[in-house]
């Protein structure tokens, strides 16, 4: 059926880990509410009073419920609240807060769909998943493409049907993420199609699906080109595994660049949301949002003070900046030796390390040049200085470009250099530190309320740009630490340790952290990286056709890290977790107590490679543990994925669970390695099982087409 000036209702499911409806969320929900004559916003979990007021000011009715059943049971609660009003509308919009938008006009998108003769529709669709997903018996319609459930519109032909009432009346309990996907998203489209209703999507991606099962993630910029008015929130923080497993690694960066100029998009609101909810290291990787020092217009650098710290190159650095006409400040603790330089100011920080007292310098912007302890080789100081010059600037126009980046974004708090692979600095990439320093760093992170595992890598010498206002907040946060922890950290941590901690603390204070770059440094890092890849591959015995995760599996056979995730939010994106290190190729036993408020439990036997798991069991016996993205055959689970995972179903909240496996082994996920697995387990092994399921699904599809023909 087509629509003309339709009357609409809206059910919107919302969850935020902090219970905050910020401007990024509000832009989307307000656009939806404006298109409906009645709107129900169902909040799973907490909601700040100010955020409730923001939603109610839109004219929406706000329902708050416990965070259970995911967005699907929130939808059901909203439908129950609408009640008989459903009989009066021409179209019901059902949406959730896992996407942001609108990009362009949401009203125009809905108007375009009004002209299409369909009974229900969505924004985008997921490609058919094939037999592997349906083979577990929980998603019988997974062999079909389906509407992605973040947005579905049902017209009156569906709303007034017994099929619609029965679907929501008989909705099964949603206990975990697998249920959410397999009992609703994979099922719903086929259910209503089998009931005789027609469907479509706003954006046609059928030609993209041979290249990506989920174009909304893998090809997001292309979907914007095709008029998609939304994008997935998780593209702002997807990790390396997600980027490299499904894309060339640049999809989030391309999306972010497009959003900067997209009509109706408030990029500042997205930046504020990202700073509040996402790790700086994840944003670095996903957005690749560098500050270029050698392209684009430059501001006057008169608001900048260049800060020089004690070290073997301090006099050279100060003289060079003074020669460029820059205000230059020598910053040191009381008693630290300083080489006086004519024209440079001197500021003493008492007993505080300079990186904790940057706000002592009275300037709007501070450019802190790197410093290496004189006790180390002076070559380290020279390389750190050269690296910072190429990333953060040296000439006055380069400094002006960084100053312009701060002026253009009021949320930009700090710019630092990428980590350097040169000389002795290579081993520090990835966060490795001596034991005593690591213990002090972890204690400092705990006192500051951040996760030591979430820190971004800092460049050698700890050069950086920072606003004075940001530096003042940073100093206040350190001052609020317990005195004993602060004193120990000040004694043991090096400047780049503090800088790494800042990358986690500043986003919690509302500031963005970005990296500086120049074309010279980018070319150097690209060339050095290529050479490093070749050396590592030769040492690891990598072969043509392998992916990164397979090569890493070759290198790291010493231990595996198994992790149990507890879903305490809208899916495992906001999960808490506990990790356990075990020997690769051996048995595994994990014993953990599940939190009382956990909605679901996921178990990852290892990270970053495929896996073979033999004889996995869980206690208590009434619980089940099933592969989420693997295939089971003869007591062996095969995961041809870089992120192997199990889902635990049953009443686990508040209980101690024990997960045991006879053997957990890393494997490569390339075709040759899977053939070796097949030979090892025989013709009826896990690879053959997966192929059989795919063939069975293909046969079903052929039979269905013949019946329709």
mmCIF file of N, CA and C in Angstrom, residues 137 156 365 526 547 561 579:
data_model
loop_
_atom_site.group_PDB
_atom_site.id
_atom_site.type_symbol
_atom_site.label_atom_id
_atom_site.label_comp_id
_atom_site.label_asym_id
_atom_site.label_seq_id
_atom_site.Cartn_x
_atom_site.Cartn_y
_atom_site.Cartn_z
ATOM 1 N N UNK A 137 19.496 -23.995 14.469
ATOM 2 C CA UNK A 137 18.093 -24.220 14.766
ATOM 3 C C UNK A 137 17.391 -23.061 15.440
ATOM 4 N N UNK A 156 -0.538 0.196 7.963
ATOM 5 C CA UNK A 156 -1.784 -0.252 8.601
ATOM 6 C C UNK A 156 -2.183 -1.650 8.164
ATOM 7 N N UNK A 365 47.439 28.407 24.359
ATOM 8 C CA UNK A 365 47.874 27.122 23.831
ATOM 9 C C UNK A 365 49.332 26.896 24.205
ATOM 10 N N UNK A 526 54.830 4.809 6.557
ATOM 11 C CA UNK A 526 54.333 3.821 5.595
ATOM 12 C C UNK A 526 55.473 2.932 5.094
ATOM 13 N N UNK A 547 45.859 -13.616 6.528
ATOM 14 C CA UNK A 547 45.512 -12.319 7.081
ATOM 15 C C UNK A 547 46.389 -11.989 8.274
ATOM 16 N N UNK A 561 44.622 -15.435 25.950
ATOM 17 C CA UNK A 561 43.819 -14.718 26.940
ATOM 18 C C UNK A 561 42.357 -15.007 26.671
ATOM 19 N N UNK A 579 39.388 -11.300 32.366
ATOM 20 C CA UNK A 579 40.253 -12.050 31.458
ATOM 21 C C UNK A 579 41.126 -13.020 32.245
#
